[in-house]
Amino acid sequence: MAPKTVFLAFAEQDELFRDLFTAQWARAGDQARFLDSPGDEACPQEWKKDVQERIRGCDGVVALIGGGTSASAAARWQIRCAVAEGKPLLGLWVETEHRSKPAEMGPARCESWTWENIGNFIDRL
């Protein structure tokens, strides 16, 4: 079975969590490959277009929800884009003290960051 492609939405301030997530996943197997946003936001319209194209090409979206999410226009836009594209969406709490679900997620679930929760989400894609 071909690996699923999953977009990782995250706040710039939570980049360390993205790095940890992808490093741990790389050691866990080849069930999925993860993409994230292009790094250059110098031209906001081009950046948004690139993000939208990446999300459109993915099977689902995982949003890393931490202390920086609510203040990050980029992270919230990525989540809105996933919802607008109709992609399955899972929020993962990356910090125990920051568990505020962004309104942009709508009815999508937020769960603890466990490999069981991530694996179950990927299996449903």
mmCIF file of C-alpha atoms in Angstrom:
data_model
loop_
_atom_site.group_PDB
_atom_site.id
_atom_site.type_symbol
_atom_site.label_atom_id
_atom_site.label_comp_id
_atom_site.label_asym_id
_atom_site.label_seq_id
_atom_site.Cartn_x
_atom_site.Cartn_y
_atom_site.Cartn_z
ATOM 1 C CA MET A 1 0.000 0.000 0.000
ATOM 2 C CA ALA A 2 1.325 3.450 -0.917
ATOM 3 C CA PRO A 3 2.100 5.763 1.982
ATOM 4 C CA LYS A 4 -0.417 8.492 2.735
ATOM 5 C CA THR A 5 0.592 12.116 2.325
ATOM 6 C CA VAL A 6 -0.235 14.289 5.315
ATOM 7 C CA PHE A 7 0.200 18.053 5.603
ATOM 8 C CA LEU A 8 1.500 19.356 8.946
ATOM 9 C CA ALA A 9 0.013 22.676 10.005
ATOM 10 C CA PHE A 10 1.846 24.440 12.816
ATOM 11 C CA ALA A 11 2.710 27.869 14.170
ATOM 12 C CA GLU A 12 6.142 29.298 13.472
ATOM 13 C CA GLN A 13 6.757 29.357 17.232
ATOM 14 C CA ASP A 14 6.087 25.610 17.352
ATOM 15 C CA GLU A 15 8.651 24.678 14.716
ATOM 16 C CA LEU A 16 10.595 22.663 17.296
ATOM 17 C CA PHE A 17 7.550 20.429 17.764
ATOM 18 C CA ARG A 18 7.322 19.957 13.979
ATOM 19 C CA ASP A 19 10.983 18.931 13.915
ATOM 20 C CA LEU A 20 10.456 16.490 16.780
ATOM 21 C CA PHE A 21 7.316 15.086 15.145
ATOM 22 C CA THR A 22 8.966 14.440 11.784
ATOM 23 C CA ALA A 23 12.144 13.015 13.368
ATOM 24 C CA GLN A 24 10.146 10.581 15.486
ATOM 25 C CA TRP A 25 7.946 9.599 12.572
ATOM 26 C CA ALA A 26 10.956 8.964 10.315
ATOM 27 C CA ARG A 27 12.070 6.276 12.772
ATOM 28 C CA ALA A 28 8.583 4.766 13.023
ATOM 29 C CA GLY A 29 8.126 3.530 9.461
ATOM 30 C CA ASP A 30 6.819 4.435 6.048
ATOM 31 C CA GLN A 31 3.062 4.497 6.627
ATOM 32 C CA ALA A 32 2.927 8.194 5.710
ATOM 33 C CA ARG A 33 5.008 11.063 4.449
ATOM 34 C CA PHE A 34 4.589 14.531 5.864
ATOM 35 C CA LEU A 35 4.691 17.891 4.107
ATOM 36 C CA ASP A 36 4.534 21.337 5.603
ATOM 37 C CA SER A 37 4.298 24.876 4.353
ATOM 38 C CA PRO A 38 6.984 26.448 2.218
ATOM 39 C CA GLY A 39 9.287 28.519 4.411
ATOM 40 C CA ASP A 40 9.199 31.814 2.543
ATOM 41 C CA GLU A 41 6.260 34.031 3.420
ATOM 42 C CA ALA A 42 7.803 37.090 1.718
ATOM 43 C CA CYS A 43 4.962 37.154 -0.791
ATOM 44 C CA PRO A 44 1.829 36.230 1.193
ATOM 45 C CA GLN A 45 -0.362 35.511 -1.835
ATOM 46 C CA GLU A 46 2.209 33.142 -3.388
ATOM 47 C CA TRP A 47 2.780 31.470 -0.020
ATOM 48 C CA LYS A 48 -0.966 30.926 0.439
ATOM 49 C CA LYS A 49 -1.255 29.527 -3.087
ATOM 50 C CA ASP A 50 1.640 27.114 -2.446
ATOM 51 C CA VAL A 51 0.137 25.985 0.876
ATOM 52 C CA GLN A 52 -3.268 25.469 -0.710
ATOM 53 C CA GLU A 53 -1.754 23.361 -3.510
ATOM 54 C CA ARG A 54 0.162 21.232 -0.999
ATOM 55 C CA ILE A 55 -2.936 20.684 1.127
ATOM 56 C CA ARG A 56 -5.046 19.909 -1.939
ATOM 57 C CA GLY A 57 -2.570 17.153 -2.871
ATOM 58 C CA CYS A 58 -2.601 15.551 0.586
ATOM 59 C CA ASP A 59 -4.765 12.783 1.990
ATOM 60 C CA GLY A 60 -5.242 14.592 5.302
ATOM 61 C CA VAL A 61 -3.921 17.293 7.640
ATOM 62 C CA VAL A 62 -2.445 17.113 11.133
ATOM 63 C CA ALA A 63 -2.416 20.409 13.020
ATOM 64 C CA LEU A 64 0.132 20.663 15.820
ATOM 65 C CA ILE A 65 -1.695 22.732 18.447
ATOM 66 C CA GLY A 66 0.524 24.527 20.933
ATOM 67 C CA GLY A 67 0.971 27.814 22.709
ATOM 68 C CA GLY A 68 1.726 29.695 19.502
ATOM 69 C CA THR A 69 -1.235 28.474 17.449
ATOM 70 C CA SER A 70 -3.831 31.038 18.488
ATOM 71 C CA ALA A 71 -1.481 33.937 17.710
ATOM 72 C CA SER A 72 -0.280 32.511 14.399
ATOM 73 C CA ALA A 73 -2.186 33.818 11.396
ATOM 74 C CA ALA A 74 -0.251 31.356 9.203
ATOM 75 C CA ALA A 75 -1.192 28.282 11.282
ATOM 76 C CA ARG A 76 -4.825 29.344 11.507
ATOM 77 C CA TRP A 77 -4.909 29.963 7.737
ATOM 78 C CA GLN A 78 -3.452 26.493 7.055
ATOM 79 C CA ILE A 79 -6.214 24.979 9.209
ATOM 80 C CA ARG A 80 -8.910 27.035 7.435
ATOM 81 C CA CYS A 81 -7.494 25.888 4.101
ATOM 82 C CA ALA A 82 -7.668 22.221 5.170
ATOM 83 C CA VAL A 83 -11.302 22.661 6.184
ATOM 84 C CA ALA A 84 -12.139 24.514 2.944
ATOM 85 C CA GLU A 85 -10.524 21.723 0.903
ATOM 86 C CA GLY A 86 -12.555 19.117 2.812
ATOM 87 C CA LYS A 87 -9.475 17.285 4.073
ATOM 88 C CA PRO A 88 -9.661 15.018 7.118
ATOM 89 C CA LEU A 89 -8.154 17.030 9.977
ATOM 90 C CA LEU A 90 -6.682 15.994 13.310
ATOM 91 C CA GLY A 91 -5.397 18.393 15.938
ATOM 92 C CA LEU A 92 -2.604 17.164 18.198
ATOM 93 C CA TRP A 93 -1.903 18.832 21.520
ATOM 94 C CA VAL A 94 1.853 19.433 21.653
ATOM 95 C CA GLU A 95 1.924 21.025 25.105
ATOM 96 C CA THR A 96 -0.102 19.901 28.107
ATOM 97 C CA GLU A 97 -0.534 23.472 29.364
ATOM 98 C CA HIS A 98 -1.846 24.810 26.026
ATOM 99 C CA ARG A 99 -5.054 23.038 25.045
ATOM 100 C CA SER A 100 -7.111 25.694 23.349
ATOM 101 C CA LYS A 101 -8.695 24.360 20.162
ATOM 102 C CA PRO A 102 -8.661 26.958 17.369
ATOM 103 C CA ALA A 103 -12.159 27.899 16.179
ATOM 104 C CA GLU A 104 -10.916 27.367 12.611
ATOM 105 C CA MET A 105 -10.879 23.598 13.248
ATOM 106 C CA GLY A 106 -14.663 23.435 13.493
ATOM 107 C CA PRO A 107 -15.823 19.978 14.561
ATOM 108 C CA ALA A 108 -12.436 18.286 13.908
ATOM 109 C CA ARG A 109 -11.016 16.436 16.893
ATOM 110 C CA CYS A 110 -7.976 17.373 18.945
ATOM 111 C CA GLU A 111 -6.202 14.513 20.685
ATOM 112 C CA SER A 112 -3.099 13.842 22.699
ATOM 113 C CA TRP A 113 0.113 13.428 20.741
ATOM 114 C CA THR A 114 0.455 9.654 20.765
ATOM 115 C CA TRP A 115 1.557 7.395 17.951
ATOM 116 C CA GLU A 116 -1.630 5.378 18.455
ATOM 117 C CA ASN A 117 -3.781 8.490 17.780
ATOM 118 C CA ILE A 118 -1.676 9.441 14.773
ATOM 119 C CA GLY A 119 -1.692 5.887 13.392
ATOM 120 C CA ASN A 120 -5.458 5.611 13.807
ATOM 121 C CA PHE A 121 -5.941 8.887 11.928
ATOM 122 C CA ILE A 122 -3.669 7.773 9.093
ATOM 123 C CA ASP A 123 -5.419 4.397 8.909
ATOM 124 C CA ARG A 124 -8.738 6.231 8.372
ATOM 125 C CA LEU A 125 -7.396 8.229 5.423
#
